[in-house]
Short mmCIF file of C-alpha atoms in Angstrom, two decimals:
data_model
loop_
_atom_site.label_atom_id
_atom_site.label_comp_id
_atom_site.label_asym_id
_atom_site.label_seq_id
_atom_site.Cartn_x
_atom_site.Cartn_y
_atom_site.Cartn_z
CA UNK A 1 7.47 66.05 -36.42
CA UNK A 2 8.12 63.73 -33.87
CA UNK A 3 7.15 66.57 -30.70
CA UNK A 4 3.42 65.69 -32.23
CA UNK A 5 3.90 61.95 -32.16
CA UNK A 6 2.24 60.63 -29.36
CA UNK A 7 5.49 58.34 -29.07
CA UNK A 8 8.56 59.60 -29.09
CA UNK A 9 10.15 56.73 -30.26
CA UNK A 10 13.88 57.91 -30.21
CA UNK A 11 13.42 57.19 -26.07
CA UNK A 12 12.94 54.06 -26.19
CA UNK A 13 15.65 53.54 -29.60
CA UNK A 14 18.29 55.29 -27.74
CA UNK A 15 18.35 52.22 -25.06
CA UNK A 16 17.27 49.39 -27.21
CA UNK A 17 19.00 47.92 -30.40
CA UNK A 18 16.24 45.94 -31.63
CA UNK A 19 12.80 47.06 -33.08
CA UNK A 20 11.20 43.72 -31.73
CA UNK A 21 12.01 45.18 -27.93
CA UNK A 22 10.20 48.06 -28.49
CA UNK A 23 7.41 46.00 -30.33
CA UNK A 24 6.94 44.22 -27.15
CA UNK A 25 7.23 46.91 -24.95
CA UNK A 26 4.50 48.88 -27.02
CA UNK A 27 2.18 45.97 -26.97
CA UNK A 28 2.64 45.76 -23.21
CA UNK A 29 1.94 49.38 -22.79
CA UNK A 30 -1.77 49.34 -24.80
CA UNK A 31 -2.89 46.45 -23.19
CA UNK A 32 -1.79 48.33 -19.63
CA UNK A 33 -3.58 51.36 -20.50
CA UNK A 34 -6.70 49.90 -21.65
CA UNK A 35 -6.81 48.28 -18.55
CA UNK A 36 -6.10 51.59 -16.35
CA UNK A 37 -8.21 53.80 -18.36
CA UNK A 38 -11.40 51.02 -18.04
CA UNK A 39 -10.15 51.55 -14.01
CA UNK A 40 -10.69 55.02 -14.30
CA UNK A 41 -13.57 55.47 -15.58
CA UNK A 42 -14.68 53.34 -12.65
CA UNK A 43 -13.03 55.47 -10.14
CA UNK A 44 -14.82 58.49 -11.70
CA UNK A 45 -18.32 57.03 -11.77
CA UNK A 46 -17.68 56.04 -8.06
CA UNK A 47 -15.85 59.90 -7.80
CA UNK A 48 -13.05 57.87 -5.75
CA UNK A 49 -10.87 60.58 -6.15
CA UNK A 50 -7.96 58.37 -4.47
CA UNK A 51 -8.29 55.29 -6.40
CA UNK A 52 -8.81 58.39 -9.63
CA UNK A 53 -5.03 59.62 -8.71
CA UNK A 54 -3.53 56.88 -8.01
CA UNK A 55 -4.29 55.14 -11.88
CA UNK A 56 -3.33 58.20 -13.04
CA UNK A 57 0.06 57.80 -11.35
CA UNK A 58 0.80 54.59 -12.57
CA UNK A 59 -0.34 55.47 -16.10
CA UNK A 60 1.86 58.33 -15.57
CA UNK A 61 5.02 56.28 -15.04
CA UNK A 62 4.55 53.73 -17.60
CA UNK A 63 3.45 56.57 -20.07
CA UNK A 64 7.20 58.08 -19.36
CA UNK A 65 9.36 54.79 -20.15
CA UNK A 66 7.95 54.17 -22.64
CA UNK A 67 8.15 57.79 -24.32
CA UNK A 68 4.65 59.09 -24.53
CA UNK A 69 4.80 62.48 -23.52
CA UNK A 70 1.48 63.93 -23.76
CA UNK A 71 0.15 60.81 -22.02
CA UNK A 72 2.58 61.61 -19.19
CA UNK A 73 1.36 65.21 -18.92
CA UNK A 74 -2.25 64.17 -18.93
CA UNK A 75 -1.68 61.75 -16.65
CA UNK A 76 0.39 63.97 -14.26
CA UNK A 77 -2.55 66.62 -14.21
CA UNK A 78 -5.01 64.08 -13.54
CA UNK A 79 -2.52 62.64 -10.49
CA UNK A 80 -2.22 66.00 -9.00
CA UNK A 81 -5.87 68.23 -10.03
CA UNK A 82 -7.68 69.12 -6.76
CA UNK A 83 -10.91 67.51 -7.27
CA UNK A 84 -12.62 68.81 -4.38
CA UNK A 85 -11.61 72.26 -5.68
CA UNK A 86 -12.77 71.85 -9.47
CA UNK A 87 -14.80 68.51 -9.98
CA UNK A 88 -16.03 69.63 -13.14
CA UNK A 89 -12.57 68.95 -14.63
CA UNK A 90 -11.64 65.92 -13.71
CA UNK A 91 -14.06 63.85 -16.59
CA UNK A 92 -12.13 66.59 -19.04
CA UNK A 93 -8.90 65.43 -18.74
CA UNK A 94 -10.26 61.76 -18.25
CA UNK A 95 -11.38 62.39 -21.90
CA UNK A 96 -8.25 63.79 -23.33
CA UNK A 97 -6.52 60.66 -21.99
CA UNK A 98 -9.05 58.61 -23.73
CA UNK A 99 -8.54 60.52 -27.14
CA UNK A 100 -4.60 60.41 -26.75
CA UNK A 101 -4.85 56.68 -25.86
CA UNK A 102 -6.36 56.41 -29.31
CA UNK A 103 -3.54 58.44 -31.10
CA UNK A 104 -1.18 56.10 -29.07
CA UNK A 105 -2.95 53.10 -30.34
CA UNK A 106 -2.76 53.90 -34.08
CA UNK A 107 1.03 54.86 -33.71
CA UNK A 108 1.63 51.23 -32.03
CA UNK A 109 -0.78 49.30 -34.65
CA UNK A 110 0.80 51.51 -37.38
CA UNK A 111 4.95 50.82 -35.92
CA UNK A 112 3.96 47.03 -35.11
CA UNK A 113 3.19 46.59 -39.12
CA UNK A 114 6.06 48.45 -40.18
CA UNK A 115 4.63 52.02 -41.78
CA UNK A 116 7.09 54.37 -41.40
CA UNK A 117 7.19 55.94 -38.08
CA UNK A 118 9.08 59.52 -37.00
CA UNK A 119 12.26 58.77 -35.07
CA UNK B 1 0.68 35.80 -19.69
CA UNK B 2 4.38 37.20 -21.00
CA UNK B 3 7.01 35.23 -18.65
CA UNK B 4 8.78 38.77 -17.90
CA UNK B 5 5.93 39.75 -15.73
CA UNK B 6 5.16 35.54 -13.72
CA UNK B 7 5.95 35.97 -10.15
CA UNK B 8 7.10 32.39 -10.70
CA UNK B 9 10.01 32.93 -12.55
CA UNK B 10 12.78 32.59 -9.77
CA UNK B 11 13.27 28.86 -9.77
CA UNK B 12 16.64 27.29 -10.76
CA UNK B 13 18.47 30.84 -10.88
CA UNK B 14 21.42 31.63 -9.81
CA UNK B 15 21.67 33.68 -6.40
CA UNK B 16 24.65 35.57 -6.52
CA UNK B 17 23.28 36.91 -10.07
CA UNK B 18 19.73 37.80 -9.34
CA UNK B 19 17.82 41.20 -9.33
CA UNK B 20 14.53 41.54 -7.41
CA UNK B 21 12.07 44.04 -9.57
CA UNK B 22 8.48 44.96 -7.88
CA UNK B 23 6.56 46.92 -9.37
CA UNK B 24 2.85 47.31 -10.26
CA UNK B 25 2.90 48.28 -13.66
CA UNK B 26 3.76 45.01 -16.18
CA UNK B 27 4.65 47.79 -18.40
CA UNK B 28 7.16 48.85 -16.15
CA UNK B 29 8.38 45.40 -15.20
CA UNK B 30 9.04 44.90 -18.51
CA UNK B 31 10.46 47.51 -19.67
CA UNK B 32 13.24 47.32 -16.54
CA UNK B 33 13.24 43.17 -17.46
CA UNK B 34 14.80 44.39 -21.02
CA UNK B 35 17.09 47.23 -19.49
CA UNK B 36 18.66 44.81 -16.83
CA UNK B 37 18.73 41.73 -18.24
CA UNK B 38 21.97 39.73 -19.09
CA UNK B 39 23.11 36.49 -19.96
CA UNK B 40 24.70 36.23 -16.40
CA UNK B 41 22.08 37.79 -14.61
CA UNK B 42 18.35 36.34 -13.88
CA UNK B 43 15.65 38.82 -12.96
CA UNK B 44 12.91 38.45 -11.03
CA UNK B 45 9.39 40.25 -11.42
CA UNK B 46 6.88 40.58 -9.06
CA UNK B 47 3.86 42.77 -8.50
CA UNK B 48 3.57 43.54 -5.05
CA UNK B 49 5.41 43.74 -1.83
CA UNK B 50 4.06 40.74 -0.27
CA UNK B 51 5.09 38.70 -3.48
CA UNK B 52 8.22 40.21 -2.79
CA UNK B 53 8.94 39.22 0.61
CA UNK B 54 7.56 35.62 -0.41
CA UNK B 55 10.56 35.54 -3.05
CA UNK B 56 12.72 36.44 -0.41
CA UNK B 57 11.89 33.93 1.88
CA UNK B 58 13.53 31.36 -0.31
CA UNK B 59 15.95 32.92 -2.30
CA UNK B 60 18.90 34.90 -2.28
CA UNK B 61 19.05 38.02 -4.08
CA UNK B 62 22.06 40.27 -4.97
CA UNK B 63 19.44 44.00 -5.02
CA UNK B 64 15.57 44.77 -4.87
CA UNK B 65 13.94 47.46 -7.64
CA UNK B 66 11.18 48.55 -5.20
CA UNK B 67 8.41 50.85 -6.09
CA UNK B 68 6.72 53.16 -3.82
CA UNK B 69 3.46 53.04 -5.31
CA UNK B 70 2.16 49.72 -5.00
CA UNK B 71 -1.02 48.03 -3.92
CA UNK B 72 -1.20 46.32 -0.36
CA UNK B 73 1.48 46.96 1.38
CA UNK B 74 3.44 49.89 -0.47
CA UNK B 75 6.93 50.24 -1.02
CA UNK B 76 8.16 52.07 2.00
CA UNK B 77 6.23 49.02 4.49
CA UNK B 78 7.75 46.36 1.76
CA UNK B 79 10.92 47.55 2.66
CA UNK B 80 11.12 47.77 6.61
CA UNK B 81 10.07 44.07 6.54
CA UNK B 82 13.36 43.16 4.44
CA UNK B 83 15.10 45.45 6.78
CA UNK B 84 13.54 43.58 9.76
CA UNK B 85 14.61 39.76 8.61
CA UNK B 86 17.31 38.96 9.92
CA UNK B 87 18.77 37.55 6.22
CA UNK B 88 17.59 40.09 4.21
CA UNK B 89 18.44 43.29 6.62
CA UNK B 90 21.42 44.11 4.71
CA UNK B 91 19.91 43.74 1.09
CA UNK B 92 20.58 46.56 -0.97
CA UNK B 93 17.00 48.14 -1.74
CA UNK B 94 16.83 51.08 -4.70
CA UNK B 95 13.55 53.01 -4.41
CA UNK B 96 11.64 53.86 -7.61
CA UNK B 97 8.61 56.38 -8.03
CA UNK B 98 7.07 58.06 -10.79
CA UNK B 99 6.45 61.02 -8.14
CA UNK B 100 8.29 64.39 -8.86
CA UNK B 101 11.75 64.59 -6.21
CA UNK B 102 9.55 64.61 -3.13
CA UNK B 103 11.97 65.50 -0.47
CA UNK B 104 9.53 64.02 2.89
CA UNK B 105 9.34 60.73 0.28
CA UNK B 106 12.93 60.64 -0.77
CA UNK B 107 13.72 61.00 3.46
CA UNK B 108 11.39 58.31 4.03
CA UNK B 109 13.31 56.06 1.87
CA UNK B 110 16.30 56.57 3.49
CA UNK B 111 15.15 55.13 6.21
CA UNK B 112 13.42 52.42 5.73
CA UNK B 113 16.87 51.34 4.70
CA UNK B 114 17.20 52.81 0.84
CA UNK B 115 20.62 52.89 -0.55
CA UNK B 116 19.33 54.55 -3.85
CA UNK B 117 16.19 56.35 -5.25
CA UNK B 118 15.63 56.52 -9.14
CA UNK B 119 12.75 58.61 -10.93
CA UNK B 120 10.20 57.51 -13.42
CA UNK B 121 10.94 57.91 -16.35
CA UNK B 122 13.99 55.68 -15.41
CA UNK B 123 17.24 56.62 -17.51
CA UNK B 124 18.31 53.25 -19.01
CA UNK B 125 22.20 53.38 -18.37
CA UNK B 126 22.16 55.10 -14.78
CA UNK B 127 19.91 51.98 -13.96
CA UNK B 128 22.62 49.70 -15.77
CA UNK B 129 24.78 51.68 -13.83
CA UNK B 130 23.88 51.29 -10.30
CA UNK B 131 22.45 47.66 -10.72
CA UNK B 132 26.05 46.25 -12.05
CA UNK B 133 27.98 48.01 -8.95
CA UNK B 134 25.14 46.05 -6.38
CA UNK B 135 25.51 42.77 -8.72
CA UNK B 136 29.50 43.12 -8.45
CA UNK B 137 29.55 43.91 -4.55
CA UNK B 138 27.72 40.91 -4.24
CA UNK B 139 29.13 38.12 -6.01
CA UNK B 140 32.39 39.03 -3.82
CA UNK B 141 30.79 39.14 -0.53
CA UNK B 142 29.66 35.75 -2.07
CA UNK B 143 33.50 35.29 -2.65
CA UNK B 144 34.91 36.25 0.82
CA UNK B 145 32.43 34.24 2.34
CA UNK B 146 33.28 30.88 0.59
CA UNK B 147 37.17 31.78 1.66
CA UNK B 148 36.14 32.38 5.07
CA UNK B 149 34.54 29.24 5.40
CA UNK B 150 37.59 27.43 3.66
CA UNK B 151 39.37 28.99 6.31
CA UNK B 152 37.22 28.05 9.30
CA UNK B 153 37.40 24.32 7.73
CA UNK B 154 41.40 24.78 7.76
CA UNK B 155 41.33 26.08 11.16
CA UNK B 156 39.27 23.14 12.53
CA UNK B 157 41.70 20.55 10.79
CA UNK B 158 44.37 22.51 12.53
CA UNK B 159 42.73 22.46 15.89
CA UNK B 160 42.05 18.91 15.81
CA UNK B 161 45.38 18.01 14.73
CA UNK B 162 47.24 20.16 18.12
CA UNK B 163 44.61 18.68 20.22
CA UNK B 164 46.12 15.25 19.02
CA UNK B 165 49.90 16.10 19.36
CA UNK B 166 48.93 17.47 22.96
CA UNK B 167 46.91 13.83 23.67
CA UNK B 168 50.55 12.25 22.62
CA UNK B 169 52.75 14.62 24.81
CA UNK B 170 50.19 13.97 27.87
CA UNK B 171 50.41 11.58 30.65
CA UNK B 172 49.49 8.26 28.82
CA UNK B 173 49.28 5.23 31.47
CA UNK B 174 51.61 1.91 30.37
CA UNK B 175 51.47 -1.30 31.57
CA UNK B 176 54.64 -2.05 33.65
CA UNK B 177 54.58 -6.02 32.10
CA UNK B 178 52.95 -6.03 28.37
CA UNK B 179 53.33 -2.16 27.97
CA UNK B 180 50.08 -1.64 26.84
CA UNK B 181 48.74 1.97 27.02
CA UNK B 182 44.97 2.85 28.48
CA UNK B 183 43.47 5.24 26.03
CA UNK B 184 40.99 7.91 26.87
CA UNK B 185 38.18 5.92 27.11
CA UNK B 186 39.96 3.56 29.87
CA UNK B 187 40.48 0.97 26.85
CA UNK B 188 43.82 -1.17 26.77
CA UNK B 189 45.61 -0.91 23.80
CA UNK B 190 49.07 -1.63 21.87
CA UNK B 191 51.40 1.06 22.00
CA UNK B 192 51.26 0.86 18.36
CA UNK B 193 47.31 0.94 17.73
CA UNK B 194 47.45 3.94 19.94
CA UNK B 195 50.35 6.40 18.23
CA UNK B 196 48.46 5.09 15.09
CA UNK B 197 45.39 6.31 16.47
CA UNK B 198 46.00 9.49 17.78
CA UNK B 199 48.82 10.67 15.11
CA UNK B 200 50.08 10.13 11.22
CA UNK B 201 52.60 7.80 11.91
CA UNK B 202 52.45 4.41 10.89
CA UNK B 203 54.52 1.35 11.81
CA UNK B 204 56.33 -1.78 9.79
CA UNK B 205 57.29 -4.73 11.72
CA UNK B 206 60.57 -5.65 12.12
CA UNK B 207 63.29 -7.09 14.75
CA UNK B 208 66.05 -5.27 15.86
CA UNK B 209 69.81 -7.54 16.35
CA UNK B 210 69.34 -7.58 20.47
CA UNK B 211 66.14 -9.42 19.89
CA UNK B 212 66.98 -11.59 16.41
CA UNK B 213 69.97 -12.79 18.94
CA UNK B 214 67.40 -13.60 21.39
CA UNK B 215 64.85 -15.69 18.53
CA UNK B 216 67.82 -17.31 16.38
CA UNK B 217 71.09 -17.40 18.33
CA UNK B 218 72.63 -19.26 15.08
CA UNK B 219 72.31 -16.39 13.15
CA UNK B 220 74.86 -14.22 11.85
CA UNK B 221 73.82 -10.44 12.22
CA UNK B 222 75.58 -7.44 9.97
CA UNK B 223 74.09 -4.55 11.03
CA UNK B 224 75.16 -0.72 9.85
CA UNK B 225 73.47 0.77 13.18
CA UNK B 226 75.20 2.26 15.43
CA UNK B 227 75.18 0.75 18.57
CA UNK B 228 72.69 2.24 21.36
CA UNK B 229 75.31 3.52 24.45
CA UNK B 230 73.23 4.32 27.41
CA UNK B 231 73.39 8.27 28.36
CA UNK B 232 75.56 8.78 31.20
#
């Protein structure tokens, strides 16, 4: 079903004609978020909660043009969790965004060679 | 390094035609390159404000994409320095954000000069949308100002042409002898080299009968004139 995709790859179809758009776009996107997660985790082991919510905001707003939800909700929690409040969360959800960065990752390696992806 | 997301990418475009995108994310850039871009229409990416107002500096854009969230000086400060150049104070600027409708932020916006804020994730044909409207307004303030200029340059032909009539319907001194004629810089001239000068009219030498009596009194003169009476 595509709600379990960790792409919903209709978003992105719905404004572009060609495959090879999204390709790119895709490609962009991991290389981004490999970037901004490595960020993160050094934000968390300096607990820079700032420099923590503001990655998670830009992760958040790449995550949603290019159509991965659960990244965007991750992110979003991250962005807004009160660290001072509940510390003991904050490496949690840094972990779920690591784990769906991997499901995002095999849906991007598996569209870019042209399995079969839900749309 | 994908040329969507160079900061270097502006040379050789075409002003009236060009969108101004700054954002942090080269995901984002991107994916706003490939939602904007047309064969008429050259986009520029940059990742941060102070890129931004470099680009600006030298270049003439038709709209800024600016987000809020950027590194150095953020959107908001980005902005009130385009508002506070004299060229760029009336440059459209469209706020973008990834934050949920924040009303303090969206207020903020408005006046640091926003004409337009757009959310994260942004819908692909409202951008379209509201881009092509800026683009459009644009290219014909472009238009109107190359016809008022046509018009200023029309206006100064004009002016300099009345300013010569009224030189030729002054007071022009004439010698009483060889009726010569002192021009405005105290030079003596021909009466001719001076109507030439100072208006379209050209003479062609020729003798009228009073004087070809004078020259050749032999000569037989036919002449369809009519005959000069003096005014009584």
């Amino acid at each position: 079903m595509a709600d379990s995709e960790p792409i919903d790859i209709n978003w992105l179809r719905k404004t572009f004609d060609e495959d090879s758009i999204l390709a790119e776009l895709y490609t962009m996107y991991v290389g981004d978020i490999t970037k901004r997660l490595s960020e993160l985790r050094e934000a968390l082991a300096a607990k820079d909660a700032e420099r923590c919510s503001r990655v998670a905001h830009t992760m958040k707003g790449s995550s949603g043009n290019v159509g991965a939800g659960r990244m965007r909700e991750l992110a979003t929690q991250l962005e807004k969790h009160d660290w001072a409040a509940d510390p003991a969360a904050v490496p949690a959800l840094a972990q779920s965004l690591d784990a769906e960065f991997g499901r995002v990752r095999t849906f991007v390696e598996q569209f870019l060679a042209g399995s079969p992806v839900a749309g | 390094m994908n040329r969507t997301v160079s900061s270097a990418e502006w040379i050789g475009a075409t002003p009236r035609q060009s969108v101004l995108i700054v954002d942090d994310s080269p995901t984002d850039l991107l994916y706003l390159t490939r939602v904007l871009e047309r064969p008429d229409r050259h986009i520029i990416s940059v990742r941060s404000g102070e890129e931004a107002l470099q680009v600006l500096k030298g270049f003439e854009c038709a709209l800024v994409l600016l987000d809020i969230h950027l590194e150095g000086l953020n959107g908001f400060q980005t902005a009130e320095k385009i508002r506070a150049e004299e060229r760029t104070r009336h440059l459209p600027v469209i706020f973008i954000t990834a934050t949920s409708r924040d009303q303090e932020n969206v207020f903020r916006g408005y006046d640091a000069g926003a004409v337009d804020y757009l959310f994260k994730p942004l819908e692909a044909n409202l951008l379209r949308s509201k881009v092509n409207v800026f683009c459009e307004l644009s290219a014909q303030r472009l238009v109107i100002q190359e016809q008022l200029k046509e018009i200023q340059a029309k206006n100064e032909v004009l002016h300099r042409q009345l300013e010569e009539i009224k030189t030729l319907r002054g007071l022009v001194p004439i010698c009483a002898r060889c009726k010569n004629v002192r021009d405005d810089s105290g030079f003596w001239q021909t009466i001719e080299a001076y109507v030439c000068d100072h208006s379209e009219a050209e003479f062609s030498h020729s003798l009228c009968p009073e004087c070809t009596g004078v020259l050749y009194p032999g000569l037989q003169i036919h002449s369809h004139a009519p005959a000069r009476t003096p005014q009584s």
